[in-house]
mmCIF file of C-alpha atoms in Angstrom:
data_model
loop_
_atom_site.group_PDB
_atom_site.id
_atom_site.type_symbol
_atom_site.label_atom_id
_atom_site.label_comp_id
_atom_site.label_asym_id
_atom_site.label_seq_id
_atom_site.Cartn_x
_atom_site.Cartn_y
_atom_site.Cartn_z
ATOM 1 C CA MET A 733 63.010 77.975 182.417
ATOM 2 C CA GLY A 734 65.282 75.105 182.508
ATOM 3 C CA ARG A 735 66.849 72.099 182.892
ATOM 4 C CA ILE A 736 65.153 70.301 186.260
ATOM 5 C CA VAL A 737 66.575 66.292 187.423
ATOM 6 C CA VAL A 738 63.672 64.276 189.568
ATOM 7 C CA ILE A 739 65.153 61.931 191.616
ATOM 8 C CA SER A 740 62.779 59.210 191.982
ATOM 9 C CA THR A 741 62.542 57.962 195.655
ATOM 10 C CA GLY A 742 59.510 55.967 195.931
ATOM 11 C CA GLY A 743 55.874 57.013 198.071
ATOM 12 C CA THR A 744 52.575 56.973 197.490
ATOM 13 C CA ILE A 745 53.510 59.356 194.466
ATOM 14 C CA ALA A 746 54.663 55.700 192.588
ATOM 15 C CA SER A 747 52.147 53.393 194.527
ATOM 16 C CA ARG A 748 50.210 50.811 193.123
ATOM 17 C CA TRP A 749 47.588 48.220 193.852
ATOM 18 C CA GLN A 750 49.075 45.105 195.395
ATOM 19 C CA GLY A 751 45.727 42.640 195.729
ATOM 20 C CA SER A 752 45.769 44.649 199.582
ATOM 21 C CA GLY A 753 47.222 47.920 199.138
ATOM 22 C CA PHE A 754 48.841 50.118 198.083
ATOM 23 C CA ALA A 755 52.708 50.284 197.774
ATOM 24 C CA ALA A 756 55.250 51.991 196.174
ATOM 25 C CA ASP A 757 55.825 50.077 192.213
ATOM 26 C CA ALA A 758 56.474 52.720 189.446
ATOM 27 C CA ASP A 759 59.730 53.943 188.583
ATOM 28 C CA GLY A 760 60.356 57.284 188.274
ATOM 29 C CA SER A 761 59.741 57.762 184.531
ATOM 30 C CA GLU A 762 56.513 55.691 185.067
ATOM 31 C CA VAL A 763 55.762 59.052 187.234
ATOM 32 C CA MET A 764 56.767 61.740 185.044
ATOM 33 C CA ALA A 765 54.570 60.268 182.770
ATOM 34 C CA THR A 766 51.543 61.458 184.693
ATOM 35 C CA ALA A 767 51.839 64.743 185.099
ATOM 36 C CA PRO A 768 52.070 67.847 182.430
ATOM 37 C CA LEU A 769 55.570 70.054 182.383
ATOM 38 C CA PRO A 770 55.615 74.024 182.743
ATOM 39 C CA GLU A 771 56.779 75.606 179.894
ATOM 40 C CA ASP A 772 60.248 75.262 178.208
ATOM 41 C CA ILE A 773 61.549 72.788 180.796
ATOM 42 C CA THR A 774 63.689 69.496 180.781
ATOM 43 C CA VAL A 775 63.504 67.064 182.546
ATOM 44 C CA GLU A 776 66.164 63.944 183.771
ATOM 45 C CA VAL A 777 64.993 60.995 185.761
ATOM 46 C CA VAL A 778 67.034 59.174 188.229
ATOM 47 C CA ASP A 779 65.538 56.198 190.141
ATOM 48 C CA LEU A 780 67.371 56.098 193.577
ATOM 49 C CA PHE A 781 64.648 53.620 195.003
ATOM 50 C CA SER A 782 61.486 52.844 195.428
ATOM 51 C CA VAL A 783 60.027 52.441 198.787
ATOM 52 C CA ASN A 784 56.989 53.439 200.556
ATOM 53 C CA SER A 785 58.855 55.873 202.818
ATOM 54 C CA PRO A 786 58.163 54.527 206.176
ATOM 55 C CA ARG A 787 60.359 52.055 205.360
ATOM 56 C CA LEU A 788 63.722 54.357 204.928
ATOM 57 C CA THR A 789 66.726 54.002 206.861
ATOM 58 C CA THR A 790 69.021 56.824 207.622
ATOM 59 C CA ALA A 791 71.177 55.167 204.746
ATOM 60 C CA HIS A 792 68.688 55.673 202.042
ATOM 61 C CA GLN A 793 68.670 59.624 203.069
ATOM 62 C CA LEU A 794 72.595 59.996 203.659
ATOM 63 C CA THR A 795 72.008 58.038 200.272
ATOM 64 C CA LEU A 796 69.686 61.059 199.233
ATOM 65 C CA LEU A 797 71.615 63.515 200.256
ATOM 66 C CA ARG A 798 74.650 62.425 198.339
ATOM 67 C CA THR A 799 72.654 62.119 194.584
ATOM 68 C CA VAL A 800 71.236 65.498 195.931
ATOM 69 C CA HIS A 801 75.210 66.998 195.832
ATOM 70 C CA GLU A 802 76.169 64.995 193.089
ATOM 71 C CA VAL A 803 73.493 66.767 191.003
ATOM 72 C CA LEU A 804 74.585 69.793 190.990
ATOM 73 C CA ALA A 805 77.901 69.090 191.099
ATOM 74 C CA ASP A 806 76.808 69.768 187.268
ATOM 75 C CA PRO A 807 76.375 73.157 186.695
ATOM 76 C CA GLY A 808 74.035 73.249 183.723
ATOM 77 C CA VAL A 809 71.382 71.837 186.307
ATOM 78 C CA ASP A 810 68.717 74.375 187.265
ATOM 79 C CA GLY A 811 67.518 72.672 189.909
ATOM 80 C CA ILE A 812 65.702 69.666 191.879
ATOM 81 C CA VAL A 813 63.062 67.482 192.646
ATOM 82 C CA VAL A 814 62.843 65.312 194.763
ATOM 83 C CA THR A 815 59.668 62.317 194.621
ATOM 84 C CA HIS A 816 58.948 61.012 198.153
ATOM 85 C CA GLY A 817 56.785 59.197 200.403
ATOM 86 C CA THR A 818 54.882 61.845 202.693
ATOM 87 C CA ASP A 819 55.306 60.031 205.585
ATOM 88 C CA THR A 820 58.684 60.450 205.896
ATOM 89 C CA LEU A 821 59.355 63.359 204.033
ATOM 90 C CA GLU A 822 59.559 66.065 206.815
ATOM 91 C CA GLU A 823 62.701 64.451 207.248
ATOM 92 C CA SER A 824 64.476 63.716 204.661
ATOM 93 C CA ALA A 825 63.791 67.160 203.827
ATOM 94 C CA PHE A 826 65.218 68.717 206.508
ATOM 95 C CA LEU A 827 68.615 66.380 206.232
ATOM 96 C CA VAL A 828 68.593 67.775 202.865
ATOM 97 C CA ASP A 829 68.532 71.648 203.569
ATOM 98 C CA LEU A 830 70.490 71.342 206.887
ATOM 99 C CA HIS A 831 73.559 69.970 204.320
ATOM 100 C CA HIS A 832 72.180 72.268 201.497
ATOM 101 C CA HIS A 833 74.568 75.411 200.463
ATOM 102 C CA ASP A 834 73.516 75.349 196.613
ATOM 103 C CA PRO A 835 71.279 77.909 195.677
ATOM 104 C CA ARG A 836 69.513 76.411 193.000
ATOM 105 C CA THR A 837 66.411 75.515 194.847
ATOM 106 C CA VAL A 838 65.448 71.572 195.830
ATOM 107 C CA VAL A 839 61.837 70.805 196.271
ATOM 108 C CA PHE A 840 59.975 68.022 197.774
ATOM 109 C CA THR A 841 56.681 66.682 196.767
ATOM 110 C CA GLY A 842 54.573 63.617 196.349
ATOM 111 C CA ALA A 843 51.031 62.684 196.537
ATOM 112 C CA GLN A 844 48.615 61.549 199.181
ATOM 113 C CA ARG A 845 46.284 59.358 196.586
ATOM 114 C CA PRO A 846 48.248 56.557 194.003
ATOM 115 C CA MET A 847 49.139 57.198 190.621
ATOM 116 C CA GLY A 848 46.669 56.064 188.216
ATOM 117 C CA THR A 849 43.157 57.486 190.174
ATOM 118 C CA ALA A 850 40.638 59.638 189.068
ATOM 119 C CA ASP A 851 40.962 62.205 191.533
ATOM 120 C CA GLY A 852 45.185 62.145 191.970
ATOM 121 C CA ASP A 853 46.842 64.414 193.431
ATOM 122 C CA GLY A 854 50.505 63.459 192.210
ATOM 123 C CA PRO A 855 50.345 65.075 188.682
ATOM 124 C CA GLY A 856 49.448 68.576 190.270
ATOM 125 C CA ASN A 857 51.742 68.492 192.584
ATOM 126 C CA LEU A 858 54.649 67.383 190.662
ATOM 127 C CA TYR A 859 53.859 69.849 188.024
ATOM 128 C CA ASP A 860 54.304 72.574 191.215
ATOM 129 C CA ALA A 861 57.527 71.537 192.238
ATOM 130 C CA LEU A 862 58.676 71.496 188.403
ATOM 131 C CA LEU A 863 57.896 75.716 188.194
ATOM 132 C CA THR A 864 59.550 75.596 191.513
ATOM 133 C CA ALA A 865 62.685 74.228 191.277
ATOM 134 C CA ALA A 866 63.042 76.153 187.615
ATOM 135 C CA THR A 867 61.791 79.627 188.893
ATOM 136 C CA THR A 868 63.093 80.122 192.251
ATOM 137 C CA ARG A 869 66.540 80.268 193.790
ATOM 138 C CA GLY A 870 68.674 81.008 197.351
ATOM 139 C CA LEU A 871 65.435 79.407 199.709
ATOM 140 C CA GLY A 872 67.356 76.213 199.693
ATOM 141 C CA VAL A 873 65.293 73.221 200.396
ATOM 142 C CA LEU A 874 61.457 73.714 199.740
ATOM 143 C CA ILE A 875 58.366 71.505 199.659
ATOM 144 C CA ALA A 876 55.034 71.755 197.187
ATOM 145 C CA PHE A 877 52.540 70.511 197.872
ATOM 146 C CA GLY A 878 48.374 71.182 197.507
ATOM 147 C CA GLY A 879 49.378 74.374 195.680
ATOM 148 C CA ARG A 880 51.459 75.979 198.439
ATOM 149 C CA VAL A 881 55.612 75.966 198.814
ATOM 150 C CA HIS A 882 56.645 75.531 202.536
ATOM 151 C CA ALA A 883 59.911 75.814 203.588
ATOM 152 C CA ALA A 884 61.623 72.346 204.960
ATOM 153 C CA ARG A 885 62.550 73.496 208.385
ATOM 154 C CA GLY A 886 59.655 73.176 210.346
ATOM 155 C CA THR A 887 57.208 71.832 208.157
ATOM 156 C CA VAL A 888 55.307 68.942 208.772
ATOM 157 C CA LYS A 889 52.629 66.344 207.451
ATOM 158 C CA THR A 890 49.524 67.911 209.665
ATOM 159 C CA GLN A 891 47.139 65.446 207.337
ATOM 160 C CA ALA A 892 47.307 62.057 207.471
ATOM 161 C CA VAL A 893 45.053 61.825 204.175
ATOM 162 C CA ALA A 894 43.679 65.341 203.133
ATOM 163 C CA LEU A 895 45.589 66.941 199.876
ATOM 164 C CA ASP A 896 46.855 69.414 201.908
ATOM 165 C CA ALA A 897 49.300 67.560 203.991
ATOM 166 C CA PHE A 898 51.913 69.830 204.765
ATOM 167 C CA ALA A 899 52.386 73.167 207.089
ATOM 168 C CA ASP A 900 54.552 74.967 209.423
ATOM 169 C CA PRO A 901 52.036 75.511 212.690
ATOM 170 C CA SER A 902 54.603 77.885 214.068
ATOM 171 C CA LYS A 903 54.854 79.778 211.303
ATOM 172 C CA GLU A 904 53.311 81.857 208.525
ATOM 173 C CA LEU A 905 52.813 79.962 205.050
ATOM 174 C CA LEU A 906 55.227 80.705 202.902
ATOM 175 C CA GLY A 907 54.084 80.487 199.359
ATOM 176 C CA LYS A 908 52.075 79.976 197.068
ATOM 177 C CA ILE A 909 51.573 78.621 193.527
ATOM 178 C CA GLY A 910 48.543 78.487 190.992
ATOM 179 C CA PHE A 911 48.156 80.103 187.101
ATOM 180 C CA GLY A 912 51.741 78.415 186.221
ATOM 181 C CA LYS A 913 52.736 80.993 188.879
ATOM 182 C CA VAL A 914 55.172 80.493 192.060
ATOM 183 C CA THR A 915 54.210 83.402 194.740
ATOM 184 C CA MET A 916 56.658 83.855 197.634
ATOM 185 C CA LEU A 917 55.121 85.668 200.646
ATOM 186 C CA ARG A 918 58.271 85.610 202.667
ATOM 187 C CA ALA A 919 61.949 84.238 202.792
ATOM 188 C CA PRO A 920 63.019 81.305 205.182
ATOM 189 C CA GLN A 921 64.833 81.297 207.771
ATOM 190 C CA ARG A 922 68.008 79.126 207.408
ATOM 191 C CA PRO A 923 71.861 78.473 209.427
ATOM 192 C CA GLU A 924 74.778 78.393 207.864
ATOM 193 C CA PRO A 925 74.876 74.243 206.134
ATOM 194 C CA LEU A 926 76.798 71.983 207.577
ATOM 195 C CA PRO A 927 79.116 70.094 205.037
ATOM 196 C CA LEU A 928 78.401 67.329 204.008
ATOM 197 C CA PRO A 929 78.834 63.712 205.947
ATOM 198 C CA ALA A 930 80.768 61.151 205.171
ATOM 199 C CA MET A 931 78.834 57.962 204.639
ATOM 200 C CA PRO A 932 79.298 55.793 207.872
ATOM 201 C CA GLU A 933 79.044 51.896 208.493
ATOM 202 C CA LEU A 934 76.337 51.758 211.204
ATOM 203 C CA PRO A 935 74.933 54.946 211.193
ATOM 204 C CA PRO A 936 74.513 56.272 214.854
ATOM 205 C CA ARG A 937 70.652 55.376 217.019
ATOM 206 C CA VAL A 938 69.632 58.254 217.609
ATOM 207 C CA ASP A 939 66.076 57.224 218.997
ATOM 208 C CA MET A 940 62.780 59.481 220.695
ATOM 209 C CA VAL A 941 60.764 59.221 223.328
ATOM 210 C CA MET A 942 57.619 60.762 224.184
ATOM 211 C CA HIS A 943 56.593 62.251 227.649
ATOM 212 C CA HIS A 944 53.093 61.772 229.449
ATOM 213 C CA ALA A 945 50.763 61.727 232.503
ATOM 214 C CA ASP A 946 52.347 58.882 234.568
ATOM 215 C CA GLY A 947 55.252 58.939 232.171
ATOM 216 C CA ASP A 948 58.693 57.583 234.138
ATOM 217 C CA PRO A 949 62.620 57.216 232.413
ATOM 218 C CA VAL A 950 61.395 53.759 231.452
ATOM 219 C CA LEU A 951 61.799 54.147 227.939
ATOM 220 C CA LEU A 952 64.392 56.940 228.027
ATOM 221 C CA ASN A 953 66.557 54.323 229.999
ATOM 222 C CA ALA A 954 66.034 51.521 227.652
ATOM 223 C CA ALA A 955 67.200 53.559 225.284
ATOM 224 C CA VAL A 956 70.834 54.385 226.531
ATOM 225 C CA ALA A 957 70.914 50.960 227.037
ATOM 226 C CA ALA A 958 70.001 50.030 223.687
ATOM 227 C CA GLY A 959 73.413 51.993 222.545
ATOM 228 C CA ALA A 960 71.741 55.379 221.506
ATOM 229 C CA ARG A 961 74.082 58.227 220.918
ATOM 230 C CA GLY A 962 70.992 60.819 220.394
ATOM 231 C CA ILE A 963 67.502 60.585 222.251
ATOM 232 C CA VAL A 964 65.242 63.491 221.412
ATOM 233 C CA LEU A 965 62.840 63.859 224.174
ATOM 234 C CA VAL A 966 59.118 65.147 223.466
ATOM 235 C CA GLY A 967 57.440 66.499 226.750
ATOM 236 C CA THR A 968 54.658 68.325 227.710
ATOM 237 C CA GLY A 969 53.336 71.551 226.826
ATOM 238 C CA ALA A 970 56.432 73.781 226.524
ATOM 239 C CA GLY A 971 58.920 71.164 227.048
ATOM 240 C CA ASN A 972 58.393 69.551 230.449
ATOM 241 C CA ALA A 973 58.159 66.284 232.193
ATOM 242 C CA THR A 974 59.237 64.833 235.692
ATOM 243 C CA PRO A 975 61.991 65.068 237.827
ATOM 244 C CA GLU A 976 62.832 61.762 237.679
ATOM 245 C CA ILE A 977 63.167 62.175 234.244
ATOM 246 C CA VAL A 978 65.805 65.210 234.506
ATOM 247 C CA ALA A 979 67.849 62.503 235.977
ATOM 248 C CA ALA A 980 67.619 59.986 233.325
ATOM 249 C CA VAL A 981 68.502 63.085 230.951
ATOM 250 C CA LYS A 982 71.575 64.061 233.167
ATOM 251 C CA ASP A 983 72.929 60.909 233.602
ATOM 252 C CA ALA A 984 72.251 60.160 229.389
ATOM 253 C CA VAL A 985 74.179 63.209 228.891
ATOM 254 C CA ALA A 986 77.091 62.413 231.023
ATOM 255 C CA ARG A 987 77.365 59.419 229.393
ATOM 256 C CA GLY A 988 78.113 61.262 226.207
ATOM 257 C CA VAL A 989 74.787 60.839 224.584
ATOM 258 C CA LEU A 990 73.342 63.987 222.450
ATOM 259 C CA VAL A 991 69.488 64.937 224.377
ATOM 260 C CA ALA A 992 67.416 67.492 222.458
ATOM 261 C CA LEU A 993 63.876 68.556 223.835
ATOM 262 C CA THR A 994 61.292 69.359 221.756
ATOM 263 C CA THR A 995 57.002 69.116 222.806
ATOM 264 C CA ARG A 996 54.397 67.299 221.662
ATOM 265 C CA VAL A 997 52.446 70.565 221.163
ATOM 266 C CA ALA A 998 51.785 70.982 217.719
ATOM 267 C CA ALA A 999 53.064 74.593 217.176
ATOM 268 C CA GLY A 1000 54.910 77.273 219.202
ATOM 269 C CA PRO A 1001 58.488 77.214 220.970
ATOM 270 C CA VAL A 1002 59.948 75.009 223.898
ATOM 271 C CA THR A 1003 60.690 77.925 226.768
ATOM 272 C CA GLU A 1004 62.409 77.185 229.510
ATOM 273 C CA ILE A 1005 59.640 78.579 231.895
ATOM 274 C CA TYR A 1006 59.047 75.580 235.040
ATOM 275 C CA THR A 1007 60.962 73.933 237.138
ATOM 276 C CA HIS A 1008 60.093 70.736 239.255
ATOM 277 C CA GLY A 1009 61.297 68.540 235.729
ATOM 278 C CA GLY A 1010 60.283 71.729 233.527
ATOM 279 C CA ALA A 1011 62.105 72.410 230.469
ATOM 280 C CA VAL A 1012 64.289 74.817 233.059
ATOM 281 C CA ASP A 1013 65.379 71.973 234.815
ATOM 282 C CA LEU A 1014 65.930 69.527 231.640
ATOM 283 C CA VAL A 1015 67.572 72.169 229.616
ATOM 284 C CA ALA A 1016 70.519 72.408 232.888
ATOM 285 C CA ALA A 1017 70.451 68.401 232.447
ATOM 286 C CA GLY A 1018 71.821 68.909 229.442
ATOM 287 C CA ALA A 1019 68.858 68.968 226.963
ATOM 288 C CA VAL A 1020 69.176 71.257 223.662
ATOM 289 C CA ALA A 1021 65.934 72.924 223.475
ATOM 290 C CA THR A 1022 64.886 72.585 219.715
ATOM 291 C CA GLY A 1023 62.702 75.842 219.441
ATOM 292 C CA THR A 1024 59.791 74.764 217.345
ATOM 293 C CA LEU A 1025 61.316 71.681 215.519
ATOM 294 C CA ARG A 1026 59.465 69.105 216.035
ATOM 295 C CA ALA A 1027 60.610 65.215 216.819
ATOM 296 C CA PRO A 1028 61.168 63.900 213.661
ATOM 297 C CA GLN A 1029 62.714 67.032 212.559
ATOM 298 C CA ALA A 1030 65.246 67.480 215.559
ATOM 299 C CA ARG A 1031 66.048 63.898 215.341
ATOM 300 C CA ILE A 1032 67.722 64.535 212.397
ATOM 301 C CA ALA A 1033 69.532 67.288 213.668
ATOM 302 C CA VAL A 1034 70.654 65.405 215.919
ATOM 303 C CA LEU A 1035 71.786 62.523 214.178
ATOM 304 C CA SER A 1036 73.712 65.561 211.284
ATOM 305 C CA ALA A 1037 75.144 67.125 214.343
ATOM 306 C CA LEU A 1038 76.142 63.430 215.583
ATOM 307 C CA LEU A 1039 77.474 62.830 211.925
ATOM 308 C CA ALA A 1040 79.702 66.044 212.372
ATOM 309 C CA ALA A 1041 81.581 65.541 214.877
ATOM 310 C CA THR A 1042 82.828 62.927 217.743
ATOM 311 C CA ASP A 1043 83.373 65.416 220.428
ATOM 312 C CA PRO A 1044 80.210 65.187 222.555
ATOM 313 C CA THR A 1045 80.531 69.097 223.154
ATOM 314 C CA GLU A 1046 81.521 69.659 219.930
ATOM 315 C CA GLN A 1047 78.134 67.813 218.658
ATOM 316 C CA GLY A 1048 76.376 70.156 221.491
ATOM 317 C CA ARG A 1049 78.029 73.408 219.611
ATOM 318 C CA ILE A 1050 76.817 72.252 216.288
ATOM 319 C CA LEU A 1051 73.380 70.891 217.049
ATOM 320 C CA GLN A 1052 72.310 74.820 218.390
ATOM 321 C CA ARG A 1053 74.201 76.114 214.840
ATOM 322 C CA SER A 1054 72.055 74.264 213.007
ATOM 323 C CA LEU A 1055 69.016 74.929 215.702
ATOM 324 C CA ALA A 1056 69.796 78.940 214.432
ATOM 325 C CA SER A 1057 68.136 81.057 212.661
ATOM 326 C CA THR A 1058 70.130 83.862 211.307
ATOM 327 C CA ASP A 1059 68.481 85.580 208.515
ATOM 328 C CA PRO A 1060 65.354 88.253 208.866
ATOM 329 C CA ALA A 1061 61.871 86.969 207.319
ATOM 330 C CA THR A 1062 61.797 89.169 205.313
ATOM 331 C CA LEU A 1063 58.816 89.574 202.323
ATOM 332 C CA VAL A 1064 60.225 88.626 199.104
ATOM 333 C CA THR A 1065 59.585 88.962 195.399
ATOM 334 C CA VAL A 1066 60.016 85.499 193.227
#
């Protein structure tokens, strides 16, 4: 079925006992040795780094993005699998998807249980990811996990330790894997991809601030004072806060800070319904509503916009474009 390149970055799928807990330790070849290969697939391994994914930085993620593009420069490659820690997998997968312009599939996967355990899920997830990378085309970046296929856009980690760790709470399942077959149920919605960004000497700071009862602008203002060039405001409900936070957002935008608005609610879109500090006022103050994207992926969208342009107005346009979905959600057969 093809030649697949596996890019290894660490995570639980590569973790072993360290005396007091588990940590990424194994290289990509060791991880690959745990999994059976689908028929007619050959695998090459790229050991990029081996870290627990909470320790990933923007520099790590941009290095991964560039490595994906370098691997796909070889026309003999049929697809890519990225093994990754689950804690920040949704961020890295979405970053790659925002810049993915190739019909060949990039599939992220990982594990909830460390390698070598009798009930480990890593080998099965890796097999499924290889099969998905080899047999699908034109779907962008995918996540194969727990027998399911998810689009990178909108998919988040919904279970801290359960094996079925990922889902898009706002959309129906994208596909499923079983008995050596990948079945896609619909096509993911994706906007036009962004160009590959340069590797900055110092990546822009992008912070997240969550609203809650008694919430005030202190943390948002502190982020601006700390040099944040982008802020993701995590509102309540459909994307709401207070008049005081609206004023802080307006001031931040006036200073050239790119502000995105999402919600702490698990599913559903940010919607301009309420005033008196609600999404109506926050958007009027210059915040960009992120639809159904939750905070970690909204932050990645802001980061990509900041890397793509220097003018704040153009950054806002790029962010809006990155949030748009133009492809209809239709049934497809793979």
